[in-house]
Coordinates of N, CA and C in Angstrom, one line a residue:
M1053 N 0.8 -1.2 0.0 CA 0.0 0.0 0.0 C 0.9 1.2 0.0
F1054 N 0.6 2.2 -0.9 CA 1.4 3.4 -1.0 C 0.5 4.6 -0.6
R1055 N 1.2 5.6 0.0 CA 0.4 6.8 0.3 C 1.3 8.0 0.1
L1056 N 0.8 8.9 -0.7 CA 1.4 10.2 -0.8 C 0.8 11.2 0.2
I1057 N 1.5 11.7 1.1 CA 1.0 12.6 2.1 C 1.5 14.0 1.9
E1058 N 0.7 14.9 1.6 CA 1.1 16.3 1.4 C 1.2 17.1 2.7
N1059 N 2.1 18.1 2.6 CA 2.2 19.1 3.7 C 2.7 18.5 5.0
V1060 N 3.6 17.5 4.8 CA 4.2 16.9 6.0 C 5.2 17.9 6.6
L1061 N 5.9 18.6 5.7 CA 6.8 19.7 6.1 C 6.2 21.0 5.8
S1062 N 6.3 22.0 6.7 CA 5.8 23.3 6.5 C 6.8 24.1 5.6
N1063 N 6.3 25.2 5.0 CA 7.2 26.0 4.2 C 8.5 26.4 4.9
D1064 N 8.3 26.8 6.2 CA 9.4 27.2 7.1 C 10.4 26.0 7.3
Q1065 N 9.9 24.8 7.5 CA 10.7 23.7 7.7 C 11.5 23.3 6.4
V1066 N 10.8 23.4 5.3 CA 11.5 23.2 4.0 C 12.6 24.2 3.8
A1067 N 12.3 25.5 4.1 CA 13.4 26.5 3.9 C 14.6 26.2 4.8
K1068 N 14.3 25.8 6.0 CA 15.4 25.5 6.9 C 16.2 24.3 6.4
L1069 N 15.6 23.3 5.9 CA 16.3 22.1 5.4 C 17.1 22.4 4.2
K1070 N 16.5 23.3 3.3 CA 17.3 23.7 2.1 C 18.5 24.5 2.5
D1071 N 18.4 25.3 3.5 CA 19.5 26.1 4.0 C 20.6 25.2 4.6
I1072 N 20.2 24.2 5.3 CA 21.1 23.2 5.9 C 21.8 22.5 4.8
A1073 N 21.1 22.0 3.7 CA 21.7 21.3 2.6 C 22.7 22.2 1.9
A1074 N 22.4 23.5 1.8 CA 23.3 24.4 1.1 C 24.6 24.6 1.8
R1075 N 24.6 24.4 3.1 CA 25.8 24.6 3.9 C 26.5 23.3 4.2
A1076 N 25.9 22.2 3.9 CA 26.5 20.9 4.3 C 27.4 20.4 3.2
T1077 N 28.3 19.4 3.7 CA 29.1 18.7 2.8 C 28.4 17.4 2.3
F1078 N 28.5 17.2 1.0 CA 27.8 16.0 0.5 C 28.9 15.1 -0.1
V1079 N 28.8 13.8 0.0 CA 29.7 12.8 -0.5 C 29.0 11.8 -1.3
D1080 N 29.8 11.0 -2.0 CA 29.2 9.9 -2.9 C 28.3 9.0 -2.0
G1081 N 27.1 8.8 -2.5 CA 26.1 8.0 -1.8 C 26.6 6.5 -1.5
K1082 N 27.6 6.1 -2.3 CA 28.1 4.7 -2.1 C 28.8 4.5 -0.8
I1083 N 29.0 5.6 0.0 CA 29.7 5.5 1.3 C 28.8 4.6 2.2
S1084 N 27.5 4.6 2.0 CA 26.6 3.8 2.9 C 26.3 2.5 2.3
N1085 N 26.7 2.3 1.0 CA 26.4 1.0 0.3 C 27.5 0.8 -0.7
P1086 N 28.8 0.5 -0.3 CA 29.9 0.5 -1.2 C 29.8 -0.5 -2.3
H1087 N 29.1 -1.6 -2.1 CA 29.0 -2.6 -3.1 C 27.9 -2.5 -4.1
S1088 N 27.1 -1.4 -4.0 CA 26.0 -1.2 -4.9 C 26.4 -0.8 -6.3
K1089 N 25.9 -1.4 -7.3 CA 26.1 -1.1 -8.7 C 25.0 -0.1 -9.2
A1090 N 24.0 0.0 -8.4 CA 22.8 0.8 -8.8 C 22.8 2.2 -8.3
K1091 N 23.6 2.5 -7.3 CA 23.4 3.8 -6.6 C 24.4 4.8 -7.2
S1092 N 23.8 6.0 -7.6 CA 24.6 7.1 -8.1 C 23.9 8.4 -7.6
N1093 N 24.3 8.8 -6.4 CA 23.7 10.0 -5.8 C 24.7 10.6 -4.8
L1094 N 24.3 11.7 -4.2 CA 25.1 12.3 -3.1 C 24.3 12.3 -1.8
Q1095 N 25.0 12.1 -0.7 CA 24.3 12.2 0.6 C 25.0 13.1 1.5
M1096 N 24.2 13.7 2.4 CA 24.8 14.7 3.4 C 25.8 14.0 4.3
H1097 N 26.9 14.6 4.6 CA 27.9 14.0 5.4 C 28.5 15.1 6.3
D1098 N 27.7 15.5 7.3 CA 28.1 16.5 8.2 C 27.3 16.3 9.5
Q1099 N 28.0 15.8 10.5 CA 27.3 15.3 11.7 C 26.4 16.3 12.4
N1100 N 27.0 17.5 12.6 CA 26.2 18.5 13.3 C 25.0 19.0 12.5
L1101 N 25.2 19.3 11.2 CA 24.1 19.7 10.4 C 23.1 18.6 10.2
Q1102 N 23.6 17.4 10.1 CA 22.7 16.2 9.9 C 21.8 16.1 11.1
Q1103 N 22.3 16.3 12.3 CA 21.4 16.2 13.5 C 20.4 17.3 13.5
E1104 N 20.8 18.5 13.1 CA 19.8 19.6 13.0 C 18.7 19.2 12.0
A1105 N 19.0 18.7 10.9 CA 18.0 18.3 9.9 C 17.2 17.2 10.4
V1106 N 17.7 16.2 11.0 CA 17.0 15.1 11.6 C 15.9 15.6 12.6
N1107 N 16.3 16.5 13.4 CA 15.4 17.0 14.4 C 14.2 17.6 13.7
I1108 N 14.4 18.4 12.7 CA 13.3 19.0 12.0 C 12.4 18.0 11.3
M1109 N 12.9 17.0 10.6 CA 12.1 16.0 9.9 C 11.4 15.1 10.8
A1110 N 12.1 14.6 11.9 CA 11.5 13.7 12.9 C 10.3 14.4 13.5
Q1111 N 10.5 15.7 13.9 CA 9.4 16.4 14.5 C 8.2 16.5 13.6
A1112 N 8.4 16.8 12.3 CA 7.4 16.9 11.3 C 6.7 15.5 11.1
L1113 N 7.4 14.5 11.0 CA 6.8 13.1 10.8 C 5.9 12.7 12.0
F1114 N 6.4 12.9 13.2 CA 5.7 12.6 14.4 C 4.4 13.4 14.6
A1115 N 4.5 14.7 14.1 CA 3.3 15.6 14.2 C 2.3 15.3 13.1
C1116 N 2.6 14.5 12.1 CA 1.7 14.3 11.0 C 0.8 13.1 11.3
E1117 N -0.5 13.4 11.6 CA -1.4 12.4 12.0 C -1.6 11.3 11.0
D1118 N -1.7 11.7 9.7 CA -1.9 10.8 8.6 C -0.7 9.8 8.5
F1119 N 0.5 10.3 8.6 CA 1.7 9.5 8.6 C 1.7 8.5 9.8
M1120 N 1.4 8.9 11.0 CA 1.4 8.1 12.1 C 0.3 7.0 12.0
N1121 N -0.9 7.3 11.5 CA -1.9 6.4 11.4 C -1.6 5.3 10.3
F1122 N -1.0 5.8 9.2 CA -0.7 4.9 8.1 C 0.5 4.0 8.4
A1123 N 1.6 4.5 9.0 CA 2.8 3.7 9.2 C 2.8 3.0 10.5
I1124 N 2.1 3.5 11.5 CA 2.1 3.0 12.9 C 3.5 2.7 13.3
P1125 N 4.4 3.7 13.3 CA 5.8 3.4 13.5 C 6.1 3.1 15.0
T1126 N 7.1 2.2 15.1 CA 7.7 2.0 16.5 C 9.0 2.7 16.5
Q1127 N 9.7 2.8 15.4 CA 10.9 3.6 15.3 C 11.3 3.7 13.8
F1128 N 12.1 4.7 13.5 CA 12.5 4.9 12.2 C 14.0 5.4 12.1
A1129 N 14.6 5.1 11.0 CA 16.0 5.6 10.8 C 16.0 7.1 10.7
P1130 N 17.1 7.7 11.2 CA 17.2 9.2 11.1 C 17.2 9.6 9.6
P1131 N 16.2 10.5 9.2 CA 16.1 10.8 7.8 C 17.4 11.4 7.3
L1132 N 17.8 11.0 6.1 CA 19.1 11.4 5.5 C 18.8 12.2 4.2
I1133 N 19.4 13.4 4.1 CA 19.2 14.2 2.9 C 20.1 13.7 1.8
C1134 N 19.5 13.6 0.6 CA 20.2 13.1 -0.6 C 20.0 14.0 -1.7
R1135 N 21.0 14.1 -2.6 CA 21.0 15.1 -3.7 C 21.2 14.3 -5.0
Y1136 N 20.5 14.6 -6.0 CA 20.7 14.0 -7.4 C 20.9 15.2 -8.4
T1137 N 22.0 15.2 -9.0 CA 22.3 16.2 -10.1 C 22.2 15.5 -11.4
P1138 N 22.3 16.2 -12.5 CA 22.1 15.6 -13.8 C 23.1 14.4 -14.0
G1139 N 22.5 13.3 -14.5 CA 23.2 12.1 -14.8 C 23.1 11.1 -13.6
M1140 N 22.6 11.5 -12.4 CA 22.5 10.7 -11.3 C 21.2 9.9 -11.2
K1141 N 21.2 8.8 -10.7 CA 20.0 7.9 -10.5 C 20.3 6.9 -9.5
Y1142 N 19.3 6.1 -9.2 CA 19.4 5.0 -8.3 C 18.6 3.8 -8.9
G1143 N 19.4 2.9 -9.5 CA 18.8 1.8 -10.3 C 17.9 0.9 -9.5
L1144 N 17.2 0.0 -10.1 CA 16.2 -0.8 -9.6 C 16.7 -1.6 -8.4
H1145 N 16.0 -1.6 -7.3 CA 16.5 -2.3 -6.1 C 15.4 -2.5 -5.1
P1146 N 15.5 -3.5 -4.2 CA 14.7 -3.5 -3.0 C 15.5 -2.9 -1.8
D1147 N 14.8 -2.4 -0.8 CA 15.6 -1.9 0.4 C 15.9 -3.1 1.3
A1148 N 17.0 -3.0 2.0 CA 17.5 -4.0 2.9 C 16.4 -4.3 3.9
A1149 N 16.4 -5.6 4.4 CA 15.4 -6.0 5.4 C 15.6 -5.4 6.7
T1150 N 16.8 -5.1 7.1 CA 17.2 -4.5 8.3 C 18.1 -3.3 8.1
M1151 N 18.1 -2.4 9.0 CA 19.0 -1.2 8.9 C 19.7 -1.0 10.2
G1152 N 21.1 -0.9 10.1 CA 21.8 -0.7 11.4 C 21.8 0.8 11.7
I1153 N 21.4 1.2 12.8 CA 21.3 2.6 13.3 C 22.2 2.6 14.6
G1154 N 23.5 3.0 14.4 CA 24.4 2.9 15.6 C 24.5 1.4 16.0
N1155 N 24.2 1.2 17.3 CA 24.2 -0.2 17.8 C 22.9 -0.9 17.8
V1156 N 21.9 -0.3 17.1 CA 20.6 -0.8 17.0 C 20.3 -1.2 15.6
S1157 N 19.6 -2.3 15.4 CA 19.1 -2.7 14.1 C 17.6 -2.6 14.1
I1158 N 17.0 -2.0 13.0 CA 15.6 -1.9 12.9 C 15.2 -2.6 11.6
R1159 N 14.0 -3.2 11.7 CA 13.4 -3.8 10.5 C 12.8 -2.8 9.6
S1160 N 13.1 -2.9 8.3 CA 12.5 -1.9 7.4 C 11.2 -2.4 6.8
D1161 N 10.1 -2.1 7.4 CA 8.8 -2.5 6.9 C 8.3 -1.5 5.8
L1162 N 8.7 -0.2 6.0 CA 8.2 0.8 5.1 C 9.4 1.7 4.8
S1163 N 9.4 2.2 3.6 CA 10.4 3.3 3.2 C 9.6 4.6 2.9
C1164 N 10.4 5.7 3.2 CA 9.7 7.0 3.1 C 10.7 8.0 2.4
T1165 N 10.1 8.7 1.4 CA 10.9 9.8 0.8 C 10.2 11.1 1.1
L1166 N 10.9 12.0 1.6 CA 10.4 13.4 1.8 C 10.9 14.3 0.7
F1167 N 10.1 15.0 0.0 CA 10.5 15.8 -1.1 C 10.7 17.3 -0.7
L1168 N 12.0 17.7 -1.0 CA 12.4 19.0 -0.4 C 12.5 20.1 -1.5
N1169 N 12.2 19.8 -2.8 CA 12.2 20.9 -3.7 C 11.0 20.6 -4.7
D1170 N 10.7 21.6 -5.5 CA 9.5 21.6 -6.4 C 9.8 20.6 -7.5
P1171 N 8.9 19.7 -7.8 CA 9.1 18.8 -8.9 C 9.3 19.4 -10.3
D1172 N 8.9 20.6 -10.4 CA 9.1 21.3 -11.7 C 10.5 21.9 -11.8
S1173 N 11.2 21.8 -10.7 CA 12.6 22.4 -10.8 C 13.6 21.4 -11.3
Y1174 N 13.2 20.2 -11.6 CA 14.2 19.2 -12.2 C 13.4 18.3 -13.1
D1175 N 14.1 17.8 -14.1 CA 13.6 16.9 -15.1 C 14.1 15.5 -14.7
G1176 N 13.2 14.5 -15.0 CA 13.6 13.1 -14.6 C 13.4 13.0 -13.1
G1177 N 14.1 12.0 -12.5 CA 14.1 11.9 -11.0 C 12.9 11.3 -10.4
A1178 N 12.0 10.7 -11.2 CA 10.8 10.2 -10.6 C 11.1 8.9 -9.8
L1179 N 10.4 8.7 -8.7 CA 10.5 7.4 -7.9 C 9.6 6.4 -8.6
R1180 N 10.2 5.4 -9.2 CA 9.4 4.4 -10.0 C 9.4 3.1 -9.2
T1181 N 8.2 2.6 -9.0 CA 8.0 1.3 -8.2 C 7.3 0.3 -9.1
Q1182 N 7.7 -0.9 -9.0 CA 7.1 -2.0 -9.8 C 6.0 -2.7 -8.9
L1183 N 4.8 -2.8 -9.4 CA 3.8 -3.6 -8.7 C 3.3 -4.6 -9.7
G1184 N 3.9 -5.8 -9.7 CA 3.6 -6.8 -10.6 C 3.9 -6.3 -12.0
T1185 N 2.9 -6.2 -12.9 CA 3.1 -5.7 -14.2 C 2.8 -4.2 -14.3
E1186 N 2.4 -3.6 -13.3 CA 2.1 -2.2 -13.2 C 3.3 -1.4 -12.7
E1187 N 3.3 -0.1 -12.9 CA 4.3 0.8 -12.4 C 3.6 2.0 -11.8
V1188 N 4.3 2.5 -10.7 CA 3.9 3.8 -10.1 C 5.0 4.7 -10.2
R1189 N 4.8 5.9 -10.7 CA 5.8 7.0 -10.8 C 5.4 8.1 -9.9
V1190 N 6.3 8.6 -9.1 CA 5.9 9.7 -8.2 C 7.0 10.8 -8.2
K1191 N 6.6 12.0 -8.4 CA 7.5 13.2 -8.1 C 6.6 14.1 -7.2
G1192 N 6.7 13.9 -5.9 CA 5.8 14.6 -5.0 C 6.1 16.1 -4.9
P1193 N 5.0 16.8 -4.5 CA 5.2 18.2 -4.3 C 6.1 18.5 -3.1
V1194 N 6.7 19.7 -3.1 CA 7.6 20.1 -2.1 C 6.9 20.0 -0.7
G1195 N 7.6 19.4 0.3 CA 7.0 19.2 1.6 C 6.2 17.9 1.8
S1196 N 6.0 17.2 0.7 CA 5.2 15.9 0.8 C 6.1 14.7 1.1
A1197 N 5.5 13.6 1.4 CA 6.2 12.4 1.7 C 5.5 11.2 1.0
I1198 N 6.2 10.3 0.4 CA 5.6 9.1 -0.1 C 6.1 7.9 0.8
V1199 N 5.2 7.1 1.2 CA 5.5 6.0 2.1 C 5.0 4.7 1.3
Y1200 N 5.9 3.7 1.3 CA 5.7 2.5 0.5 C 6.4 1.3 1.1
P1201 N 6.0 0.1 0.8 CA 6.6 -1.1 1.4 C 8.1 -1.2 0.9
S1202 N 8.9 -1.5 1.9 CA 10.4 -1.5 1.6 C 10.8 -2.7 0.7
H1203 N 9.9 -3.7 0.6 CA 10.3 -4.9 -0.1 C 10.1 -4.8 -1.6
T1204 N 9.3 -3.7 -2.0 CA 9.0 -3.5 -3.4 C 10.3 -3.1 -4.2
L1205 N 10.4 -3.6 -5.5 CA 11.4 -3.1 -6.4 C 11.1 -1.7 -6.8
H1206 N 12.1 -0.8 -6.6 CA 11.9 0.6 -7.0 C 13.2 1.2 -7.4
E1207 N 13.1 2.4 -8.1 CA 14.3 3.1 -8.5 C 14.0 4.6 -8.6
V1208 N 15.1 5.3 -8.6 CA 15.0 6.8 -8.9 C 15.5 6.9 -10.3
E1209 N 14.6 7.4 -11.2 CA 15.0 7.6 -12.6 C 16.1 8.7 -12.7
E1210 N 16.8 8.6 -13.8 CA 17.9 9.6 -14.0 C 17.4 11.0 -14.0
V1211 N 18.1 11.9 -13.3 CA 17.8 13.3 -13.4 C 18.6 13.8 -14.6
T1212 N 17.8 14.6 -15.4 CA 18.4 15.1 -16.7 C 18.6 16.6 -16.6
K1213 N 18.0 17.3 -15.7 CA 18.1 18.7 -15.6 C 17.8 19.1 -14.2
G1214 N 18.5 20.1 -13.6 CA 18.2 20.6 -12.3 C 18.7 19.7 -11.2
E1215 N 18.1 19.8 -10.1 CA 18.5 19.0 -8.9 C 17.3 18.4 -8.1
R1216 N 17.4 17.2 -7.8 CA 16.4 16.5 -7.0 C 17.0 16.4 -5.6
L1217 N 16.3 17.1 -4.6 CA 16.7 17.1 -3.2 C 15.6 16.5 -2.4
V1218 N 16.0 15.4 -1.7 CA 15.0 14.6 -0.9 C 15.7 14.2 0.4
A1219 N 14.9 13.6 1.2 CA 15.4 12.9 2.4 C 14.7 11.5 2.4
I1220 N 15.4 10.6 2.9 CA 14.9 9.2 3.0 C 15.0 8.7 4.4
T1221 N 14.0 7.8 4.7 CA 14.1 7.1 6.0 C 13.4 5.8 5.9
F1222 N 13.6 4.9 6.9 CA 13.1 3.6 6.8 C 12.4 3.3 8.2
I1223 N 11.2 2.7 8.1 CA 10.4 2.6 9.3 C 10.1 1.2 9.7
Q1224 N 10.3 1.0 11.0 CA 9.8 -0.3 11.6 C 8.4 0.0 12.2
S1225 N 7.4 -0.8 11.7 CA 6.1 -0.6 12.1 C 5.7 -1.5 13.3
Q1226 N 4.8 -1.0 14.1 CA 4.3 -1.8 15.2 C 3.4 -3.0 14.6
V1227 N 3.0 -2.8 13.4 CA 2.2 -3.9 12.7 C 3.0 -4.2 11.4
P1228 N 3.8 -5.3 11.5 CA 4.7 -5.6 10.3 C 4.0 -5.9 9.0
D1229 N 2.8 -6.6 9.1 CA 2.1 -7.1 8.0 C 1.4 -5.9 7.3
G1230 N 1.7 -5.7 6.0 CA 1.2 -4.6 5.2 C -0.3 -4.7 5.1
F1231 N -0.9 -5.8 4.8 CA -2.3 -6.0 4.7 C -3.0 -5.7 6.0
Q1232 N -2.5 -6.1 7.1 CA -3.1 -5.8 8.4 C -3.0 -4.3 8.7
R1233 N -1.9 -3.7 8.3 CA -1.8 -2.2 8.5 C -2.9 -1.5 7.7
E1234 N -3.1 -1.9 6.5 CA -4.0 -1.3 5.6 C -5.5 -1.4 6.2
L1235 N -5.8 -2.6 6.7 CA -7.1 -2.8 7.3 C -7.3 -1.8 8.5
L1236 N -6.3 -1.7 9.3 CA -6.4 -0.8 10.5 C -6.5 0.6 10.0
Y1237 N -5.8 1.0 9.0 CA -5.9 2.4 8.5 C -7.3 2.7 8.0
E1238 N -7.8 1.7 7.2 CA -9.1 1.9 6.6 C -10.2 2.0 7.7
L1239 N -10.1 1.1 8.7 CA -11.0 1.2 9.8 C -10.9 2.5 10.6
G1240 N -9.7 3.0 10.7 CA -9.5 4.3 11.4 C -10.1 5.4 10.6
E1241 N -10.0 5.4 9.2 CA -10.6 6.4 8.4 C -12.1 6.4 8.5
I1242 N -12.7 5.2 8.5 CA -14.2 5.1 8.6 C -14.6 5.6 9.9
A1243 N -13.9 5.3 11.0 CA -14.3 5.8 12.3 C -14.2 7.3 12.4
A1244 N -13.2 7.9 11.7 CA -13.1 9.3 11.7 C -14.1 10.0 10.9
L1245 N -14.5 9.4 9.7 CA -15.4 10.1 8.8 C -16.9 9.8 9.2
E1246 N -17.2 8.7 9.7 CA -18.6 8.3 10.0 C -18.9 8.2 11.4
G1247 N -17.9 8.3 12.3 CA -18.2 8.1 13.7 C -19.3 9.0 14.3
N1248 N -19.4 10.2 13.9 CA -20.4 11.1 14.4 C -21.8 10.8 14.0
S1249 N -21.9 10.1 12.9 CA -23.3 9.7 12.4 C -23.7 8.3 12.9
M1250 N -22.8 7.6 13.6 CA -23.2 6.3 14.1 C -23.9 6.5 15.5
S1251 N -24.6 5.5 15.8 CA -25.1 5.4 17.2 C -23.9 5.2 18.1
H1252 N -24.0 5.6 19.4 CA -22.9 5.4 20.3 C -22.6 3.9 20.4
E1253 N -23.6 3.1 20.4 CA -23.4 1.6 20.5 C -22.6 1.1 19.4
N1254 N -22.9 1.4 18.2 CA -22.2 0.9 17.0 C -20.8 1.5 16.9
Y1255 N -20.6 2.8 17.3 CA -19.3 3.3 17.3 C -18.4 2.6 18.3
T1256 N -19.0 2.3 19.4 CA -18.2 1.6 20.5 C -17.8 0.2 20.0
R1257 N -18.7 -0.5 19.3 CA -18.4 -1.8 18.7 C -17.3 -1.7 17.7
L1258 N -17.4 -0.6 16.8 CA -16.3 -0.4 15.8 C -15.0 -0.2 16.5
Q1259 N -14.9 0.6 17.6 CA -13.7 0.8 18.3 C -13.2 -0.5 18.9
A1260 N -14.1 -1.4 19.4 CA -13.7 -2.6 20.0 C -13.0 -3.5 18.9
V1261 N -13.5 -3.5 17.7 CA -12.9 -4.2 16.6 C -11.5 -3.7 16.3
Q1262 N -11.4 -2.3 16.2 CA -10.1 -1.7 16.0 C -9.1 -2.1 17.0
F1263 N -9.4 -1.9 18.3 CA -8.5 -2.2 19.4 C -8.1 -3.6 19.5
N1264 N -9.0 -4.5 19.2 CA -8.7 -5.9 19.4 C -7.9 -6.4 18.2
L1265 N -8.1 -5.9 17.0 CA -7.2 -6.3 15.9 C -5.8 -5.7 16.2
R1266 N -5.7 -4.5 16.7 CA -4.4 -4.0 17.1 C -3.7 -4.9 18.1
R1267 N -4.4 -5.4 19.1 CA -3.8 -6.3 20.1 C -3.3 -7.5 19.4
M1268 N -4.1 -8.1 18.5 CA -3.7 -9.3 17.8 C -2.4 -9.1 16.9
W1269 N -2.3 -8.0 16.3 CA -1.3 -7.8 15.2 C -0.1 -7.1 15.6
Q1270 N -0.2 -6.3 16.7 CA 0.9 -5.5 17.1 C 2.1 -6.3 17.6
R1271 N 3.3 -5.9 17.1 CA 4.6 -6.4 17.6 C 5.4 -5.3 18.2
S1272 N 6.3 -5.6 19.1 CA 7.1 -4.6 19.7 C 8.2 -4.1 18.7

């Protein structure tokens, strides 16, 4: 299940992140995956500025109700700003099953890209994901996030003009199974949209179903 969530980052937060990126040092993205033949991008490599950027993005994600309801995160990797200039791309790949964050390893149930510049400011650079015989291409509006299953094959198409500036993170969900997460999300949407028109008895019954499914499916 994919979800494009708009306005995760405010205009002020985007401006601060762009300023951080402008001041930061970027290095070859292969530094975090030296054996990759698919990866051709740049990633931020400045510990102090990285922590400043992480604080802004983590605050925005935790404050976004739609993101929290959709991903049901237990923890996620510190978001990392990446830059793609003309000729750069990230070939077709799945994301690793686990991610080492310091001395901790997290399971990557979901991947997330935060878009930091206007899609009209660069050519190419779409996030393309394979779903069986179908394809999904996304160039999200500035400040938005796309959240999608980490196991899917996906790529960043070659940037041919301008610069693609994004941040990426990987999420361990309290509900690892994507189908179960989708059911919980849909039930939550129904409760939010229709709850006021239900009788108190039926709304209470709906809540009981939601809570009991969460008890059944939630993992630490």
